[in-house]
Amino acid sequence: MSAETTVERVRRCLRRCAPQAPEEALAPGAPLFDNKVLDSLTTVELALLLEREFGVRVRAADLSRERFGTVEAIARFVESRARTEP
Amino acid sequence: MISVSIFRMFHVSPAMLTGFYVLLAACGVLARTLPPRLRRAFLALAGLAFVARFFSATMAPALAALALLLWRVCDGGETLDARRTLAAAAVVAFGLGPACFGGFFAGYTHGHVRLQDLLTVMFLANMLKKSVYYVYERRAGRARSPAAGDFLAYFFALPFTVGSVIFAPSEAASRWEARSRRDDLLSGLRTLALAALHAGACWLLIRGGWTRAYDEQFLARAAALRWWQLWLIFVSTYVGVYLHRYALDQTCVGAARLLGWDVRGNYDWALFPADYADYWRRWNIHFRELLMALFYYPSALRLARRRPGRRETNLIAACFVTFAGAAVFNFVLHAAFYRPGFGAAYYNLAVRLALYEGFAWVMVSAAGIAEMRRRAAGKPEPGRWRRAAGVAITLLLRAGSVPIYLTDVPGLSWTVPVRLIAAAFGVPFRR
């Protein structure tokens, strides 16, 4: 799976769980928690959407700023998880 | 004259704060001349020097034992035998700790709580919270086994001897010297200046113009106070608590930034949240993140997978687990570091924590459900006036829970805080 495709798919998931987020807040490097795109409600929703979209298992310990802080970070995370969980 | 404070805790120790700032300035200069690998160890030594100067001498053996236990916990976090570690932690926390510290803390030998006593409690409580964080992150694969310098810096570095900032070990490692020294210096100085302003405002609010009020005096007069006078007291006490906590925690954050850690702030305009859930997001952010990691996300994810259609009850249940976890954390920490059994008996600690965390659980769940419904209906964010109303209501809710923290009255019934809150709504109060 290419990195660009993953980023787009992650953004699609984000648009579904945070439909009111402005487009610039979903830029690949934009901080999702600081921009209030993700909070405790949307983070859990996003985790479930990612599980369905990418077929990976998201653990509670994965829901950190390092792994879920930006669209890019999430894309990297699901790609690495998809590699280790074929 | 009506006092605006019902707490005794705001007695700043000028000697301690001056000592901290002098040591901080000296370290700020010296640390820059050292090679990078020695810098963090040096800051840890400075922290220990500060602890040795201001904390009780009887703390030394307990502190050494605690440090050894923490080292074991952090080093072997991935493969730790949980039962043996818990047993060792219980011996240190409930046995050795109170034996060395008992009676010294919280100022009951002084007649009122002094800042340096409060700091000692906070410092030790933070060490325990940090060790939990370390084990959690090691098991989750987010933190590596620490080098000695990293370990000492995380637990003992000078900035972390004040305030209650307990950021994640992975964050501590990734944010060390992440920015230029000039940026760190400017950001640190700005944060310290803001913290000093808050400390000054707190001092003015608590001491300037009003007599110092203690809980006993307040309770003796409470029956004669009108409802609006009670609200004035509750609101100003809450603002005082905020100013006090912000000043201490942001002093820690500013000092950390000054010395090379780009630590995130622990408060985000916490006096002006739009609702109770927003308040919880903005107050004591670092501890909240630990609670979220330990309690909220695991339960929320599990429930969402099992019962995807019951979003609102899932939220209520996940919030319950989170605030129950917070209550257990606080109970252990309070009971461990006052005296064995002392905290529970003297303060009605269990009931007070249950009341306080129970109130927060109901409020945060309600605000979360309202937010969930608003989003589901596709309604826009609240406008300016609605937001202002939300800020005012949240302030009153926060202030209304202040009487739960009436602490310094021996034998105080748990119903007294509840009846005080009722008195603020016009129900006659009788001690």
Coordinates of C-alpha atoms in Angstrom, one line a residue:
Chain A
M1 CA 0.0 0.0 0.0
S2 CA 1.5 3.4 -0.9
A3 CA 2.0 6.1 1.7
E4 CA -0.1 8.6 -0.2
T5 CA -3.1 6.2 -0.4
T6 CA -2.9 5.5 3.3
V7 CA -2.9 9.2 4.1
E8 CA -6.0 9.7 2.0
R9 CA -7.8 6.8 3.5
V10 CA -6.9 8.0 7.0
R11 CA -8.2 11.5 6.1
R12 CA -11.4 9.9 4.9
C13 CA -11.8 8.2 8.3
L14 CA -11.2 11.4 10.0
R15 CA -13.8 13.3 8.0
R16 CA -16.3 10.7 9.0
C17 CA -15.7 11.0 12.7
A18 CA -15.0 14.7 12.7
P19 CA -17.1 16.1 9.8
Q20 CA -16.9 19.7 11.1
A21 CA -13.1 19.8 11.1
P22 CA -11.8 22.3 8.5
E23 CA -9.8 20.9 5.6
E24 CA -6.5 22.6 6.7
A25 CA -6.8 20.9 10.1
L26 CA -6.6 17.6 8.3
A27 CA -3.3 18.4 6.5
P28 CA -0.8 15.6 6.8
G29 CA 1.4 17.3 9.4
A30 CA -1.3 19.3 11.3
P31 CA -1.6 18.5 15.0
L32 CA -5.0 16.8 15.4
F33 CA -5.3 17.0 19.2
D34 CA -4.1 20.7 19.4
N35 CA -6.5 21.6 16.5
K36 CA -9.4 19.9 18.4
V37 CA -10.0 17.5 15.6
L38 CA -9.5 14.6 17.9
D39 CA -10.7 14.3 21.4
S40 CA -11.6 11.4 23.7
L41 CA -14.8 10.7 21.8
T42 CA -13.5 11.0 18.2
T43 CA -10.3 9.1 19.0
V44 CA -12.2 6.0 19.9
E45 CA -14.4 6.3 16.9
L46 CA -11.4 6.8 14.7
A47 CA -9.7 3.7 16.1
L48 CA -12.8 1.6 15.2
L49 CA -13.0 3.1 11.7
L50 CA -9.3 2.4 11.1
E51 CA -9.8 -1.2 12.2
R52 CA -12.5 -1.6 9.6
E53 CA -10.8 0.4 6.9
F54 CA -7.3 -1.3 7.2
G55 CA -8.2 -4.6 8.9
V56 CA -5.7 -3.9 11.7
R57 CA -6.2 -4.2 15.4
V58 CA -5.8 -0.9 17.3
R59 CA -5.0 -1.3 21.0
A60 CA -5.7 1.2 23.7
A61 CA -2.0 1.8 24.2
D62 CA -1.8 2.9 20.5
L63 CA -4.0 5.9 21.2
S64 CA -1.1 8.2 22.0
R65 CA 0.0 11.6 20.7
E66 CA 3.0 10.0 19.0
R67 CA 0.9 7.6 17.0
F68 CA -2.4 9.6 16.6
G69 CA -1.0 13.1 16.7
T70 CA -1.1 13.8 13.0
V71 CA -2.6 12.3 9.8
E72 CA 1.0 11.3 8.8
A73 CA 1.7 9.6 12.1
I74 CA -1.6 7.6 11.9
A75 CA -0.8 6.6 8.3
R76 CA 2.7 5.4 9.5
F77 CA 1.1 3.5 12.4
V78 CA -1.5 1.7 10.3
E79 CA 1.1 0.8 7.7
S80 CA 3.4 -0.7 10.3
R81 CA 0.6 -2.5 12.0
A82 CA -0.6 -3.9 8.6
R83 CA 2.9 -5.2 8.0
T84 CA 3.1 -7.0 11.4
E85 CA -0.5 -8.2 11.3
P86 CA -1.0 -9.7 7.8
Chain B
M1 CA -15.4 40.4 57.4
I2 CA -16.1 37.5 55.1
S3 CA -13.0 35.6 54.1
V4 CA -12.9 34.6 50.5
S5 CA -10.9 31.4 51.3
I6 CA -12.0 28.4 53.2
F7 CA -8.7 26.6 52.7
R8 CA -5.5 26.7 54.7
M9 CA -3.2 25.5 52.0
F10 CA -1.9 28.7 50.5
H11 CA 1.0 29.5 52.6
V12 CA 3.8 30.2 50.2
S13 CA 7.3 29.6 51.6
P14 CA 9.4 32.4 50.2
A15 CA 12.6 30.7 51.2
M16 CA 11.8 27.6 49.3
L17 CA 10.7 29.4 46.1
T18 CA 13.7 31.7 46.3
G19 CA 16.0 28.7 46.7
F20 CA 14.4 27.0 43.7
Y21 CA 14.8 30.1 41.5
V22 CA 18.5 30.6 42.6
L23 CA 19.3 26.9 41.9
L24 CA 17.4 27.1 38.6
A25 CA 19.4 30.1 37.4
A26 CA 22.7 28.5 38.5
C27 CA 21.8 25.3 36.7
G28 CA 20.6 27.1 33.6
V29 CA 24.0 28.7 33.3
L30 CA 26.1 25.6 34.3
A31 CA 24.2 23.0 32.3
R32 CA 25.0 24.9 29.1
T33 CA 28.7 24.4 29.7
L34 CA 28.5 20.7 30.2
P35 CA 28.7 18.0 27.4
P36 CA 25.2 16.8 26.5
R37 CA 25.5 13.3 28.1
L38 CA 26.3 14.8 31.5
R39 CA 23.6 17.5 31.4
R40 CA 20.6 15.5 32.5
A41 CA 22.5 13.7 35.3
F42 CA 23.7 17.1 36.5
L43 CA 20.1 18.4 36.6
A44 CA 19.1 15.3 38.5
L45 CA 21.8 16.0 41.1
A46 CA 20.6 19.6 41.4
G47 CA 17.1 18.2 42.0
L48 CA 18.4 15.9 44.8
A49 CA 20.3 18.8 46.3
F50 CA 17.1 20.8 46.4
V51 CA 15.2 17.9 48.0
A52 CA 18.0 17.5 50.6
R53 CA 17.9 21.2 51.5
F54 CA 14.1 21.6 51.9
F55 CA 12.7 18.2 52.7
S56 CA 13.0 16.4 56.0
A57 CA 16.2 14.5 56.8
T58 CA 14.1 11.4 57.8
M59 CA 13.1 11.1 54.2
A60 CA 16.5 10.0 53.0
P61 CA 16.2 6.2 53.6
A62 CA 12.6 6.1 52.3
L63 CA 13.6 8.1 49.2
A64 CA 16.6 5.8 48.5
A65 CA 14.4 2.7 48.9
L66 CA 11.8 4.3 46.6
A67 CA 14.4 5.1 44.0
L68 CA 15.7 1.6 44.0
L69 CA 12.2 0.2 43.6
L70 CA 11.5 2.6 40.8
W71 CA 14.7 1.7 39.0
R72 CA 13.7 -2.0 39.2
V73 CA 10.2 -1.2 38.0
C74 CA 11.3 1.0 35.1
D75 CA 14.1 -1.2 34.1
G76 CA 12.1 -4.4 34.0
G77 CA 8.8 -2.9 33.1
E78 CA 8.1 -5.3 30.2
T79 CA 8.7 -8.5 32.1
L80 CA 8.0 -7.4 35.6
D81 CA 6.5 -9.9 38.1
A82 CA 3.4 -7.8 39.0
R83 CA 2.7 -9.5 42.3
R84 CA 6.2 -9.1 43.7
T85 CA 6.4 -5.5 42.5
L86 CA 3.1 -4.6 44.0
A87 CA 4.2 -6.2 47.3
A88 CA 7.4 -4.2 47.3
A89 CA 5.6 -1.0 46.4
A90 CA 3.1 -1.6 49.3
V91 CA 6.0 -2.1 51.7
V92 CA 7.6 1.2 50.6
A93 CA 4.4 3.2 50.3
F94 CA 2.6 2.0 53.4
G95 CA 5.4 0.9 55.6
L96 CA 8.8 2.6 55.1
G97 CA 7.3 5.8 53.7
P98 CA 4.9 6.7 56.6
A99 CA 7.5 5.4 59.1
C100 CA 9.9 8.0 57.9
F101 CA 7.5 10.7 56.8
G102 CA 4.6 10.2 59.2
G103 CA 3.5 13.3 61.1
F104 CA 5.7 15.6 59.2
F105 CA 3.5 16.1 56.2
A106 CA 0.7 18.5 55.6
G107 CA 1.6 20.7 58.5
Y108 CA -0.2 19.1 61.3
T109 CA 2.8 19.8 63.4
H110 CA 2.6 23.4 62.3
G111 CA -1.0 24.2 62.7
H112 CA -1.6 24.8 59.0
V113 CA -0.5 23.4 55.7
R114 CA 2.8 24.9 54.4
L115 CA 3.8 25.0 50.8
Q116 CA 7.0 23.0 51.4
D117 CA 5.0 20.2 53.1
L118 CA 2.5 20.2 50.2
L119 CA 5.4 20.1 47.8
T120 CA 6.9 17.1 49.6
V121 CA 3.6 15.2 49.2
M122 CA 3.3 16.2 45.6
F123 CA 6.9 15.2 44.8
L124 CA 6.5 11.7 46.3
A125 CA 3.0 11.3 44.8
N126 CA 4.5 12.3 41.4
M127 CA 7.2 9.7 41.7
L128 CA 4.6 7.0 42.2
K129 CA 2.5 8.2 39.3
K130 CA 5.5 8.4 37.1
S131 CA 6.5 4.8 38.0
V132 CA 3.0 3.7 36.9
Y133 CA 3.4 5.6 33.7
Y134 CA 6.8 4.0 33.1
V135 CA 5.5 0.4 33.6
Y136 CA 2.5 1.2 31.3
E137 CA 4.6 2.6 28.6
R138 CA 7.2 -0.2 28.8
R139 CA 4.5 -2.8 28.5
A140 CA 2.9 -0.9 25.6
G141 CA 6.3 -0.7 23.8
R142 CA 6.2 3.1 24.0
A143 CA 9.2 3.6 26.3
R144 CA 12.6 1.9 26.3
S145 CA 14.5 0.6 29.3
P146 CA 16.0 3.7 30.8
A147 CA 19.7 4.6 31.0
A148 CA 20.7 5.7 34.5
G149 CA 20.9 9.4 33.4
D150 CA 17.4 9.2 31.8
F151 CA 15.9 7.5 34.9
L152 CA 17.4 10.1 37.3
A153 CA 16.4 13.0 35.1
Y154 CA 12.8 11.7 34.8
F155 CA 12.3 11.3 38.5
F156 CA 14.6 13.8 40.2
A157 CA 15.6 16.6 37.8
L158 CA 15.3 20.0 39.4
P159 CA 12.2 21.3 37.5
F160 CA 10.2 18.2 38.6
T161 CA 10.7 18.9 42.3
V162 CA 7.9 21.4 42.2
G163 CA 4.4 21.1 40.7
S164 CA 2.4 18.0 39.7
V165 CA 3.5 17.6 36.1
I166 CA 3.8 13.9 35.3
F167 CA 4.3 13.7 31.6
A168 CA 4.9 10.4 29.8
P169 CA 8.5 8.9 29.8
S170 CA 8.4 8.7 26.0
E171 CA 7.5 12.4 25.9
A172 CA 10.3 13.2 28.3
A173 CA 12.8 11.4 26.1
S174 CA 11.5 12.8 22.8
R175 CA 11.3 16.4 24.0
W176 CA 14.7 16.7 25.6
E177 CA 16.6 19.3 23.7
A178 CA 14.2 19.0 20.8
R179 CA 14.3 22.8 20.1
S180 CA 17.0 25.4 19.9
R181 CA 18.4 26.6 23.2
R182 CA 17.2 30.1 22.4
D183 CA 13.6 28.9 21.9
D184 CA 13.8 27.0 25.1
L185 CA 15.1 30.0 27.0
L186 CA 12.5 32.3 25.7
S187 CA 9.6 29.9 26.1
G188 CA 10.9 29.0 29.6
L189 CA 11.2 32.6 30.7
R190 CA 7.7 33.4 29.4
T191 CA 6.1 30.5 31.2
L192 CA 7.9 31.3 34.4
A193 CA 6.8 34.9 34.2
L194 CA 3.2 33.8 33.7
A195 CA 3.5 31.4 36.6
A196 CA 4.8 34.2 38.8
L197 CA 1.9 36.4 37.8
H198 CA -0.5 33.7 38.8
A199 CA 1.3 33.2 42.1
G200 CA 1.1 36.9 42.8
A201 CA -2.6 37.0 42.0
C202 CA -3.1 34.0 44.3
W203 CA -1.2 35.7 47.1
L204 CA -3.4 38.9 46.6
L205 CA -6.6 36.9 46.6
I206 CA -5.8 34.8 49.7
R207 CA -3.9 37.3 51.8
G208 CA -4.4 40.8 50.5
G209 CA -7.2 42.6 52.2
W210 CA -8.9 39.6 53.8
T211 CA -8.3 37.9 57.0
R212 CA -6.9 34.5 56.8
A213 CA -9.8 32.1 57.2
Y214 CA -9.5 28.5 58.4
D215 CA -12.1 25.8 57.9
E216 CA -13.2 25.9 61.6
Q217 CA -13.8 29.7 61.5
F218 CA -15.6 29.4 58.2
L219 CA -17.9 26.7 59.5
A220 CA -18.6 28.6 62.7
R221 CA -19.8 31.5 60.6
A222 CA -21.4 29.6 57.7
A223 CA -24.9 29.5 59.3
A224 CA -25.0 33.3 59.3
L225 CA -23.9 33.8 55.7
R226 CA -26.4 34.6 53.0
W227 CA -26.5 32.4 49.8
W228 CA -24.7 34.9 47.7
Q229 CA -22.0 35.3 50.3
L230 CA -21.5 31.5 50.2
W231 CA -21.2 31.6 46.4
L232 CA -18.7 34.5 46.6
I233 CA -16.6 32.4 48.9
F234 CA -16.9 29.2 46.8
V235 CA -16.0 31.0 43.6
S236 CA -13.1 32.9 45.0
T237 CA -11.7 29.8 46.6
Y238 CA -12.0 27.9 43.4
V239 CA -10.2 30.7 41.6
G240 CA -7.5 30.7 44.3
V241 CA -7.0 26.9 43.9
Y242 CA -6.7 27.4 40.1
L243 CA -4.1 30.2 40.5
H244 CA -2.2 28.2 43.1
R245 CA -2.1 25.0 41.0
Y246 CA -1.3 26.9 37.8
A247 CA 1.6 28.8 39.5
L248 CA 3.2 25.6 40.8
D249 CA 2.7 23.4 37.8
Q250 CA 3.7 26.0 35.2
T251 CA 6.8 26.9 37.3
C252 CA 7.7 23.3 36.8
V253 CA 6.9 23.5 33.1
G254 CA 8.8 26.8 32.6
A255 CA 11.8 25.5 34.5
A256 CA 11.9 22.3 32.4
R257 CA 11.7 24.4 29.2
L258 CA 14.5 26.6 30.4
L259 CA 16.7 23.6 31.1
G260 CA 16.0 21.8 27.8
W261 CA 12.7 19.9 28.0
D262 CA 10.0 21.2 25.7
V263 CA 7.3 20.0 28.2
R264 CA 3.7 20.8 27.2
G265 CA 1.7 23.0 29.6
N266 CA -0.4 21.5 32.3
Y267 CA -3.3 24.0 32.0
D268 CA -5.0 25.4 28.9
W269 CA -7.1 28.4 29.9
A270 CA -8.7 26.1 32.4
L271 CA -10.7 28.9 34.1
F272 CA -12.7 29.3 30.9
P273 CA -13.9 25.9 29.7
A274 CA -17.1 25.8 27.6
D275 CA -18.5 22.8 29.6
Y276 CA -17.5 20.3 32.3
A277 CA -15.9 17.9 29.8
D278 CA -13.9 20.8 28.3
Y279 CA -12.8 21.8 31.8
W280 CA -11.5 18.2 32.4
R281 CA -9.6 18.5 29.1
R282 CA -7.9 21.7 30.1
W283 CA -7.1 21.1 33.8
N284 CA -4.0 19.1 35.0
I285 CA -3.6 17.8 31.4
H286 CA -0.6 15.5 32.1
F287 CA -2.4 13.5 34.8
R288 CA -5.5 13.4 32.7
E289 CA -3.6 11.8 29.9
L290 CA -2.3 9.1 32.3
L291 CA -5.9 8.4 33.4
M292 CA -7.1 8.3 29.8
A293 CA -4.3 5.8 28.9
L294 CA -4.9 3.6 31.9
F295 CA -8.6 3.6 32.3
Y296 CA -10.6 5.5 29.6
Y297 CA -9.3 4.2 26.3
P298 CA -9.1 0.5 27.3
S299 CA -12.7 0.5 28.6
A300 CA -14.1 2.8 25.9
L301 CA -12.6 0.6 23.1
R302 CA -13.7 -2.6 24.6
L303 CA -17.3 -1.4 25.1
A304 CA -17.4 0.2 21.6
R305 CA -16.5 -3.2 20.1
R306 CA -18.9 -5.2 22.2
R307 CA -21.9 -2.9 22.1
P308 CA -21.4 -0.5 19.1
G309 CA -25.0 0.6 19.2
R310 CA -25.0 1.9 22.8
R311 CA -22.7 4.9 22.5
E312 CA -24.2 6.9 25.3
T313 CA -24.2 4.2 28.0
N314 CA -20.7 3.2 26.8
L315 CA -19.5 6.7 27.5
I316 CA -21.1 6.7 30.9
A317 CA -19.5 3.4 31.8
A318 CA -16.0 4.4 30.4
C319 CA -16.2 7.7 32.4
F320 CA -17.1 5.8 35.5
V321 CA -14.1 3.5 35.2
T322 CA -11.9 6.6 34.6
F323 CA -13.1 8.6 37.6
A324 CA -13.1 5.5 39.8
G325 CA -9.5 5.0 38.8
A326 CA -8.7 8.6 39.7
A327 CA -10.3 8.1 43.1
V328 CA -8.3 5.0 43.8
F329 CA -5.1 6.8 42.7
N330 CA -5.8 9.7 45.0
F331 CA -6.9 7.5 47.9
V332 CA -3.7 5.5 47.8
L333 CA -1.5 8.6 47.5
H334 CA -3.2 10.5 50.3
A335 CA -3.4 7.5 52.6
A336 CA 0.1 6.5 52.0
F337 CA 1.8 9.8 52.7
Y338 CA 0.0 11.3 55.5
R339 CA 0.1 8.5 58.1
P340 CA -0.9 4.8 57.9
G341 CA -4.7 5.0 58.3
F342 CA -4.5 8.6 59.3
G343 CA -5.7 10.1 56.0
A344 CA -8.7 7.8 55.7
A345 CA -9.9 8.4 59.3
Y346 CA -9.2 12.1 59.7
Y347 CA -10.4 13.4 56.5
N348 CA -13.2 11.1 55.6
L349 CA -11.0 10.7 52.6
A350 CA -12.9 7.8 50.9
V351 CA -16.2 9.6 51.1
R352 CA -14.8 12.9 50.0
L353 CA -13.1 11.3 47.0
A354 CA -16.2 9.4 46.1
L355 CA -18.2 12.6 46.3
Y356 CA -15.7 14.6 44.3
E357 CA -15.0 12.1 41.6
G358 CA -18.7 11.0 41.5
F359 CA -19.7 14.6 40.8
A360 CA -17.0 14.9 38.1
W361 CA -18.2 11.6 36.6
V362 CA -21.8 12.7 36.3
M363 CA -20.9 16.1 34.9
V364 CA -18.3 14.9 32.4
S365 CA -20.6 12.1 31.2
A366 CA -23.5 14.6 30.8
A367 CA -21.4 17.1 28.8
G368 CA -20.0 14.2 26.7
I369 CA -23.4 13.0 25.8
A370 CA -24.6 16.5 24.9
E371 CA -21.6 16.9 22.7
M372 CA -22.2 13.5 21.1
R373 CA -25.8 14.4 20.3
R374 CA -24.9 17.8 18.9
R375 CA -22.4 16.2 16.5
A376 CA -24.8 13.5 15.5
A377 CA -27.4 16.1 14.7
G378 CA -24.9 18.0 12.6
K379 CA -25.4 21.2 14.7
P380 CA -22.7 23.8 14.5
E381 CA -20.3 24.7 17.4
P382 CA -22.1 26.9 20.1
G383 CA -22.0 30.6 19.3
R384 CA -20.4 33.4 21.4
W385 CA -23.2 33.9 23.9
R386 CA -23.9 30.3 24.4
R387 CA -20.3 29.7 25.0
A388 CA -20.1 32.5 27.5
A389 CA -23.1 31.0 29.3
G390 CA -21.4 27.6 29.3
V391 CA -18.2 29.2 30.8
A392 CA -20.3 30.8 33.6
I393 CA -22.2 27.6 34.4
T394 CA -19.0 25.5 34.4
L395 CA -17.4 28.0 36.8
L396 CA -20.3 27.8 39.1
L397 CA -20.4 24.0 39.0
R398 CA -16.7 23.9 39.8
A399 CA -17.1 26.4 42.6
G400 CA -20.1 24.6 43.9
S401 CA -18.0 21.4 44.5
V402 CA -15.4 23.4 46.6
P403 CA -17.0 22.5 50.0
I404 CA -16.3 18.8 49.3
Y405 CA -12.6 19.8 49.9
L406 CA -13.2 21.1 53.4
T407 CA -10.3 19.3 54.9
D408 CA -9.0 20.5 58.2
V409 CA -11.8 19.9 60.6
P410 CA -11.4 16.8 62.8
G411 CA -14.5 14.6 62.9
L412 CA -16.3 16.5 60.1
S413 CA -19.3 14.7 58.9
W414 CA -19.4 14.0 55.1
T415 CA -22.9 15.6 55.1
V416 CA -21.5 19.0 56.0
P417 CA -20.1 19.8 52.5
V418 CA -23.4 18.5 51.0
R419 CA -25.4 20.7 53.4
L420 CA -23.1 23.7 52.6
I421 CA -23.8 23.3 48.9
A422 CA -27.5 23.1 49.7
A423 CA -27.1 26.3 51.8
A424 CA -25.8 28.1 48.7
F425 CA -29.2 27.3 47.2
G426 CA -31.1 28.8 50.1
V427 CA -31.5 25.7 52.4
P428 CA -30.7 26.8 56.0
F429 CA -27.4 25.5 57.2
R430 CA -26.7 24.2 60.7
R431 CA -23.4 22.8 61.8

